Amino acid sequence: MIAAADLTVQRPRTLKQALQLLRDASAENQPLTPMAGGTDLFVTLNMGQRPSARYLDLWAIEKLRGVEATGKRGLVFGALATYTDCIESKAVHKRLPILVDAARQVGGVQIQNRGTLAGNIENGSPAADGVPVLMAADATVVLRSIDGERRVPLAAYYHGYRKTERRADELIVAVEVEVPDGTQRFDKVGTRAAQAISKVVMAAVGHRLAFGSVAPTVVRARALEAYVEAGGRDVAEAQRLALEDARPIDDVRSTAEYRRRVVANLVAAWLGGLDKPPRTR
Ligand SMILES: Cc1cc2nc3c(=O)[nH]c(=O)nc-3n(C[C@H](O)[C@H](O)[C@H](O)COP(=O)(O)OP(=O)(O)OC[C@H]3O[C@@H](n4cnc5c(N)ncnc54)[C@H](O)[C@@H]3O)c2cc1C
């Protein structure tokens, strides 16, 4: 456990101040760790796994809050958009209802009130529940430093286990989605309905499919997507292709064999519903 007295926390009120603090800290080679809801960071601190003693608390930056609908299919999630914000947003219900399904299954209400989508992304856990939904919806991560902004497709955001595209002087300021057409589906398989980390999670938007807990990062099932896009509907072939991208391992939560079976079952269920009309609320 790390003693709280050993930590320093800076709490800027504007994005500009936050970005300047990050830049100064990087220049001095003493990077600051951004903190949003703190629901992942506090767990790691409590376990003594996070050596960083310097934090940048983003919670007071009002500009980063909320969810906005843009155009006919767009959604922009501020970096402080929480699961509760998603659950309460009419636009999310209408445009990306599987994000509401996923948000309702994250932790309990307290975690939903504090936990953010940006934190879920940057934490880089392969078992994250929000990430597969956003990845299947072709989301883009908006990164900003004091010098400017860049946009990175979420599907290209991870370089390995908990390794992300973000530089130490950048913040995720938003996540943008132009929701693709098609049937949506979200399945979380865990030991119980609430407060459980996924053994396998699958999210689908049209022909796009993403899996969590089956590889070092959340992954898109590219081989299967290409097969289905070309009109393929054979279940056994679809399952074989899904397992080209989903390569689970044994760990404390499950076995590789169980996860492979779950992936195969979810793919069969998804394929069965693929050509049915999209769900609306
Ligand atoms: C009891 C419990 C249950 C949970 N259940 C689930 C669950 O069912 N499903 C699930 O997916 N997760 C679950 N989690 C994990 C966690 O709640 C989520 O991952 C949440 O989305 C993290 O968001 P946060 O804002 O709290 O992130 P934080 O803890 O504040 O940060 C997480 C990481 O993201 C970085 N970060 C945060 N915001 C930014 C930003 N704007 N720019 C750059 N970096 C940033 C931080 O530096 C840190 O590395 C659970 C956690 C707990 C404690």
Short mmCIF file of C-alpha atoms and ligand atoms in Angstrom, two decimals:
data_model
loop_
_atom_site.label_atom_id
_atom_site.label_comp_id
_atom_site.label_asym_id
_atom_site.label_seq_id
_atom_site.Cartn_x
_atom_site.Cartn_y
_atom_site.Cartn_z
CA MET A 1 0.00 0.00 0.00
CA ILE A 2 1.23 3.53 -0.79
CA ALA A 3 0.67 6.11 1.98
CA ALA A 4 -1.61 8.92 0.77
CA ALA A 5 0.67 11.48 2.42
CA ASP A 6 3.40 10.55 -0.08
CA LEU A 7 1.28 11.53 -3.07
CA THR A 8 0.95 14.93 -4.66
CA VAL A 9 -2.24 15.79 -6.53
CA GLN A 10 -2.70 18.86 -8.70
CA ARG A 11 -6.26 19.91 -9.57
CA PRO A 12 -6.41 22.34 -12.49
CA ARG A 13 -9.71 24.05 -13.37
CA THR A 14 -9.07 24.51 -17.07
CA LEU A 15 -7.87 22.22 -19.81
CA LYS A 16 -5.14 24.67 -20.74
CA GLN A 17 -3.73 24.62 -17.20
CA ALA A 18 -3.86 20.82 -17.19
CA LEU A 19 -1.99 20.54 -20.49
CA GLN A 20 0.65 23.06 -19.36
CA LEU A 21 1.20 21.12 -16.13
CA LEU A 22 1.60 17.90 -18.12
CA ARG A 23 4.08 19.55 -20.49
CA ASP A 24 6.15 21.07 -17.65
CA ALA A 25 6.24 17.76 -15.81
CA SER A 26 7.30 15.86 -18.96
CA ALA A 27 10.03 18.44 -19.66
CA GLU A 28 11.37 17.87 -16.13
CA ASN A 29 11.17 14.12 -16.72
CA GLN A 30 8.75 13.73 -13.81
CA PRO A 31 5.54 12.80 -15.61
CA LEU A 32 2.17 13.40 -13.99
CA THR A 33 -0.42 10.62 -14.04
CA PRO A 34 -3.85 11.87 -15.13
CA MET A 35 -6.73 10.87 -12.87
CA ALA A 36 -10.42 10.98 -13.84
CA GLY A 37 -12.81 8.92 -11.67
CA GLY A 38 -9.88 7.21 -9.95
CA THR A 39 -11.68 3.84 -9.93
CA ASP A 40 -8.78 2.00 -11.58
CA LEU A 41 -6.00 4.12 -10.11
CA PHE A 42 -7.15 3.71 -6.52
CA VAL A 43 -7.21 -0.07 -6.88
CA THR A 44 -3.63 -0.12 -8.16
CA LEU A 45 -2.49 2.35 -5.49
CA ASN A 46 -4.09 0.25 -2.82
CA MET A 47 -2.23 -2.78 -4.13
CA GLY A 48 1.03 -0.82 -4.22
CA GLN A 49 1.41 -1.45 -7.95
CA ARG A 50 1.49 2.14 -9.18
CA PRO A 51 4.86 3.75 -8.49
CA SER A 52 3.73 7.21 -9.64
CA ALA A 53 3.43 9.62 -6.74
CA ARG A 54 2.30 12.62 -8.81
CA TYR A 55 -1.26 12.92 -10.05
CA LEU A 56 -3.21 15.35 -12.20
CA ASP A 57 -6.83 15.28 -11.07
CA LEU A 58 -9.06 16.21 -14.03
CA TRP A 59 -12.38 16.12 -12.18
CA ALA A 60 -12.79 19.93 -11.87
CA ILE A 61 -12.45 20.60 -15.62
CA GLU A 62 -16.08 21.22 -16.53
CA LYS A 63 -15.32 21.43 -20.24
CA LEU A 64 -14.51 17.71 -20.29
CA ARG A 65 -17.89 16.59 -18.96
CA GLY A 66 -20.88 15.05 -20.69
CA VAL A 67 -22.06 13.42 -23.89
CA GLU A 68 -23.06 15.37 -26.99
CA ALA A 69 -25.02 14.20 -30.05
CA THR A 70 -23.72 15.47 -33.39
CA GLY A 71 -25.36 15.16 -36.82
CA LYS A 72 -27.55 12.12 -37.43
CA ARG A 73 -25.30 9.40 -36.04
CA GLY A 74 -22.53 11.08 -34.08
CA LEU A 75 -21.72 10.97 -30.35
CA VAL A 76 -18.94 12.87 -28.62
CA PHE A 77 -17.99 11.72 -25.13
CA GLY A 78 -16.01 14.22 -23.06
CA ALA A 79 -13.04 12.78 -21.20
CA LEU A 80 -15.07 12.92 -17.97
CA ALA A 81 -18.18 11.26 -19.44
CA THR A 82 -19.13 8.54 -16.95
CA TYR A 83 -21.11 5.32 -17.32
CA THR A 84 -24.01 7.08 -15.58
CA ASP A 85 -23.85 9.86 -18.20
CA CYS A 86 -24.16 7.15 -20.90
CA ILE A 87 -27.07 5.47 -19.10
CA GLU A 88 -28.87 8.82 -18.75
CA SER A 89 -28.24 10.04 -22.31
CA LYS A 90 -31.20 9.75 -24.71
CA ALA A 91 -28.82 10.04 -27.65
CA VAL A 92 -26.73 7.09 -26.46
CA HIS A 93 -29.89 5.01 -25.93
CA LYS A 94 -30.99 5.78 -29.46
CA ARG A 95 -27.70 5.61 -31.35
CA LEU A 96 -25.50 3.17 -29.44
CA PRO A 97 -27.80 1.21 -27.10
CA ILE A 98 -25.16 -1.46 -26.45
CA LEU A 99 -23.08 1.17 -24.66
CA VAL A 100 -25.97 1.56 -22.21
CA ASP A 101 -26.05 -2.25 -21.80
CA ALA A 102 -22.31 -2.28 -21.13
CA ALA A 103 -22.44 0.74 -18.78
CA ARG A 104 -25.17 -0.89 -16.69
CA GLN A 105 -22.97 -3.94 -16.19
CA VAL A 106 -19.86 -2.03 -15.10
CA GLY A 107 -19.23 -2.46 -11.37
CA GLY A 108 -22.04 -1.02 -9.24
CA VAL A 109 -23.73 2.39 -9.19
CA GLN A 110 -20.84 4.05 -7.34
CA ILE A 111 -18.37 2.91 -10.01
CA GLN A 112 -20.78 3.96 -12.77
CA ASN A 113 -20.99 7.45 -11.23
CA ARG A 114 -17.22 7.96 -11.17
CA GLY A 115 -15.77 5.68 -13.85
CA THR A 116 -15.19 7.29 -17.24
CA LEU A 117 -14.95 5.89 -20.75
CA ALA A 118 -11.61 7.67 -21.20
CA GLY A 119 -10.28 5.97 -18.06
CA ASN A 120 -11.54 2.62 -19.32
CA ILE A 121 -9.66 3.18 -22.58
CA GLU A 122 -6.41 4.49 -21.12
CA ASN A 123 -6.25 1.91 -18.36
CA GLY A 124 -5.69 -0.56 -21.18
CA SER A 125 -7.20 -3.62 -19.52
CA PRO A 126 -8.00 -6.39 -22.01
CA ALA A 127 -11.10 -7.08 -19.86
CA ALA A 128 -12.54 -3.54 -20.16
CA ASP A 129 -16.26 -3.52 -20.97
CA GLY A 130 -16.61 -0.09 -22.56
CA VAL A 131 -13.70 -0.52 -24.96
CA PRO A 132 -15.14 -3.39 -27.08
CA VAL A 133 -18.35 -1.41 -27.65
CA LEU A 134 -16.46 1.70 -28.70
CA MET A 135 -14.05 -0.32 -30.84
CA ALA A 136 -16.89 -2.12 -32.64
CA ALA A 137 -18.45 1.31 -33.28
CA ASP A 138 -15.21 2.54 -34.91
CA ALA A 139 -14.58 5.16 -32.20
CA THR A 140 -11.78 7.70 -32.46
CA VAL A 141 -9.71 8.84 -29.47
CA VAL A 142 -9.00 12.58 -29.42
CA LEU A 143 -5.63 13.33 -27.80
CA ARG A 144 -4.50 16.85 -27.01
CA SER A 145 -1.24 18.38 -25.81
CA ILE A 146 -0.40 22.05 -25.36
CA ASP A 147 0.72 22.07 -29.03
CA GLY A 148 -2.45 20.70 -30.60
CA GLU A 149 -4.73 17.77 -31.19
CA ARG A 150 -4.53 14.42 -32.95
CA ARG A 151 -7.11 11.73 -33.60
CA VAL A 152 -6.34 8.02 -33.33
CA PRO A 153 -8.75 5.21 -34.22
CA LEU A 154 -9.42 3.21 -31.04
CA ALA A 155 -8.71 0.03 -33.03
CA ALA A 156 -5.10 1.30 -33.46
CA TYR A 157 -4.73 2.76 -29.96
CA TYR A 158 -3.11 -0.23 -28.23
CA HIS A 159 0.45 -1.36 -28.93
CA GLY A 160 0.44 -4.25 -26.46
CA TYR A 161 -0.70 -5.17 -22.97
CA ARG A 162 -1.60 -1.84 -21.29
CA LYS A 163 0.53 0.05 -23.82
CA THR A 164 -1.32 2.90 -25.46
CA GLU A 165 -0.66 5.51 -28.12
CA ARG A 166 -0.81 8.43 -25.63
CA ARG A 167 2.35 10.46 -24.92
CA ALA A 168 3.05 11.61 -21.37
CA ASP A 169 2.22 15.24 -22.25
CA GLU A 170 -1.16 14.37 -23.79
CA LEU A 171 -4.65 13.88 -22.41
CA ILE A 172 -7.58 12.07 -23.92
CA VAL A 173 -9.98 15.00 -24.27
CA ALA A 174 -12.83 13.21 -26.04
CA VAL A 175 -13.97 10.02 -27.73
CA GLU A 176 -15.85 10.48 -30.99
CA VAL A 177 -18.15 7.96 -32.63
CA GLU A 178 -20.01 8.07 -35.92
CA VAL A 179 -22.18 5.05 -35.23
CA PRO A 180 -22.14 2.64 -38.20
CA ASP A 181 -25.34 1.08 -39.51
CA GLY A 182 -26.43 -2.36 -38.48
CA THR A 183 -27.54 -4.65 -35.70
CA GLN A 184 -25.87 -4.07 -32.34
CA ARG A 185 -25.09 -6.70 -29.76
CA PHE A 186 -23.28 -6.76 -26.40
CA ASP A 187 -22.50 -9.90 -24.40
CA LYS A 188 -20.57 -9.99 -21.16
CA VAL A 189 -19.83 -13.42 -19.76
CA GLY A 190 -18.60 -13.38 -16.18
CA THR A 191 -19.09 -15.29 -12.96
CA ARG A 192 -22.17 -13.23 -12.05
CA ALA A 193 -24.30 -10.37 -13.36
CA ALA A 194 -22.77 -7.49 -11.36
CA GLN A 195 -19.36 -6.55 -9.94
CA ALA A 196 -17.64 -9.21 -12.05
CA ILE A 197 -14.71 -8.86 -14.41
CA SER A 198 -15.47 -10.41 -17.79
CA LYS A 199 -14.28 -13.87 -18.75
CA VAL A 200 -15.21 -12.95 -22.32
CA VAL A 201 -16.89 -9.82 -23.63
CA MET A 202 -18.13 -9.32 -27.19
CA ALA A 203 -19.56 -6.22 -28.85
CA ALA A 204 -20.86 -5.96 -32.39
CA VAL A 205 -22.08 -3.12 -34.58
CA GLY A 206 -23.15 -4.35 -38.01
CA HIS A 207 -20.26 -6.43 -39.37
CA ARG A 208 -17.79 -4.99 -36.86
CA LEU A 209 -16.91 -7.21 -33.96
CA ALA A 210 -14.65 -6.67 -30.94
CA PHE A 211 -13.68 -9.05 -28.14
CA GLY A 212 -12.35 -8.42 -24.64
CA SER A 213 -10.52 -10.81 -22.27
CA VAL A 214 -9.26 -12.99 -25.13
CA ALA A 215 -5.91 -11.35 -26.01
CA PRO A 216 -3.40 -8.90 -24.45
CA THR A 217 -5.63 -6.03 -25.61
CA VAL A 218 -9.24 -5.70 -26.70
CA VAL A 219 -9.22 -6.83 -30.36
CA ARG A 220 -11.28 -6.49 -33.51
CA ALA A 221 -12.07 -9.81 -35.21
CA ARG A 222 -10.77 -8.65 -38.57
CA ALA A 223 -10.66 -12.03 -40.34
CA LEU A 224 -14.24 -12.81 -39.38
CA GLU A 225 -15.41 -9.30 -40.28
CA ALA A 226 -13.95 -9.66 -43.79
CA TYR A 227 -15.61 -13.07 -44.23
CA VAL A 228 -19.03 -11.78 -43.18
CA GLU A 229 -18.63 -8.58 -45.20
CA ALA A 230 -18.10 -10.79 -48.27
CA GLY A 231 -21.37 -12.63 -47.54
CA GLY A 232 -20.02 -15.60 -45.58
CA ARG A 233 -22.51 -17.08 -43.12
CA ASP A 234 -21.16 -20.57 -42.33
CA VAL A 235 -21.09 -20.87 -38.54
CA ALA A 236 -18.12 -23.27 -38.25
CA GLU A 237 -16.00 -21.13 -40.55
CA ALA A 238 -17.02 -17.97 -38.68
CA GLN A 239 -16.02 -19.57 -35.37
CA ARG A 240 -12.67 -20.69 -36.79
CA LEU A 241 -11.96 -17.17 -38.08
CA ALA A 242 -12.97 -15.52 -34.78
CA LEU A 243 -10.40 -17.66 -33.01
CA GLU A 244 -7.67 -16.34 -35.30
CA ASP A 245 -7.95 -12.98 -33.52
CA ALA A 246 -9.29 -14.15 -30.17
CA ARG A 247 -6.47 -16.21 -28.63
CA PRO A 248 -7.35 -16.56 -24.97
CA ILE A 249 -5.02 -17.76 -22.25
CA ASP A 250 -5.54 -19.50 -18.91
CA ASP A 251 -5.62 -17.06 -16.01
CA VAL A 252 -7.15 -16.66 -12.55
CA ARG A 253 -10.57 -15.86 -13.97
CA SER A 254 -10.95 -18.65 -16.52
CA THR A 255 -9.31 -21.20 -18.77
CA ALA A 256 -8.36 -20.70 -22.40
CA GLU A 257 -10.52 -23.66 -23.40
CA TYR A 258 -13.64 -22.27 -21.69
CA ARG A 259 -13.07 -18.88 -23.30
CA ARG A 260 -12.64 -20.45 -26.76
CA ARG A 261 -15.99 -22.21 -26.33
CA VAL A 262 -17.68 -19.02 -25.20
CA VAL A 263 -16.26 -17.11 -28.19
CA ALA A 264 -17.56 -19.84 -30.53
CA ASN A 265 -21.03 -19.76 -28.93
CA LEU A 266 -21.23 -15.97 -29.04
CA VAL A 267 -20.17 -15.91 -32.68
CA ALA A 268 -22.90 -18.45 -33.56
CA ALA A 269 -25.51 -16.34 -31.75
CA TRP A 270 -24.27 -13.14 -33.39
CA LEU A 271 -24.31 -14.66 -36.89
CA GLY A 272 -27.88 -15.88 -36.32
CA GLY A 273 -29.09 -12.34 -35.60
CA LEU A 274 -26.90 -10.48 -38.07
CA ASP A 275 -29.36 -10.00 -40.91
CA LYS A 276 -32.31 -9.11 -38.67
CA PRO A 277 -33.42 -5.45 -38.46
CA PRO A 278 -31.33 -3.26 -36.11
CA ARG A 279 -32.56 -2.76 -32.56
CA THR A 280 -33.98 0.66 -31.67
CA ARG A 281 -35.24 2.13 -28.39
C1 LIG B 1 -15.30 -2.33 -7.83
C2 LIG B 1 -14.90 -2.07 -9.26
C3 LIG B 1 -15.64 -2.66 -10.28
C4 LIG B 1 -15.28 -2.44 -11.62
N1 LIG B 1 -16.02 -3.05 -12.59
C5 LIG B 1 -15.68 -2.87 -13.88
C6 LIG B 1 -16.42 -3.53 -14.90
O1 LIG B 1 -17.39 -4.26 -14.66
N2 LIG B 1 -16.04 -3.32 -16.19
C7 LIG B 1 -14.97 -2.51 -16.51
O2 LIG B 1 -14.67 -2.35 -17.70
N3 LIG B 1 -14.26 -1.87 -15.56
C8 LIG B 1 -14.59 -2.04 -14.26
N4 LIG B 1 -13.86 -1.42 -13.28
C9 LIG B 1 -12.70 -0.59 -13.67
C10 LIG B 1 -12.95 0.92 -13.79
O3 LIG B 1 -14.07 1.33 -13.03
C11 LIG B 1 -13.15 1.37 -15.25
O4 LIG B 1 -12.07 0.96 -16.06
C12 LIG B 1 -13.33 2.89 -15.36
O5 LIG B 1 -13.84 3.18 -16.63
C13 LIG B 1 -12.04 3.67 -15.16
O6 LIG B 1 -12.34 5.06 -15.30
P1 LIG B 1 -11.78 6.14 -14.26
O7 LIG B 1 -12.27 7.45 -14.73
O8 LIG B 1 -12.11 5.77 -12.87
O9 LIG B 1 -10.22 5.98 -14.52
P2 LIG B 1 -8.99 6.37 -13.56
O10 LIG B 1 -8.83 5.35 -12.49
O11 LIG B 1 -9.07 7.78 -13.15
O12 LIG B 1 -7.80 6.21 -14.63
C14 LIG B 1 -7.54 4.98 -15.28
C15 LIG B 1 -6.35 5.17 -16.22
O13 LIG B 1 -6.68 6.08 -17.26
C16 LIG B 1 -5.82 7.24 -17.22
N5 LIG B 1 -6.68 8.37 -17.58
C17 LIG B 1 -7.92 8.64 -17.10
N6 LIG B 1 -8.46 9.69 -17.76
C18 LIG B 1 -7.55 10.07 -18.66
C19 LIG B 1 -7.54 11.09 -19.65
N7 LIG B 1 -8.57 11.92 -19.86
N8 LIG B 1 -6.44 11.22 -20.44
C20 LIG B 1 -5.40 10.38 -20.28
N9 LIG B 1 -5.35 9.40 -19.35
C21 LIG B 1 -6.42 9.24 -18.56
C22 LIG B 1 -5.22 7.26 -15.83
O14 LIG B 1 -3.95 7.88 -15.80
C23 LIG B 1 -5.12 5.76 -15.53
O15 LIG B 1 -3.98 5.22 -16.15
C24 LIG B 1 -14.18 -1.60 -11.94
C25 LIG B 1 -13.45 -0.99 -10.90
C26 LIG B 1 -13.80 -1.21 -9.58
C27 LIG B 1 -13.01 -0.54 -8.48
#
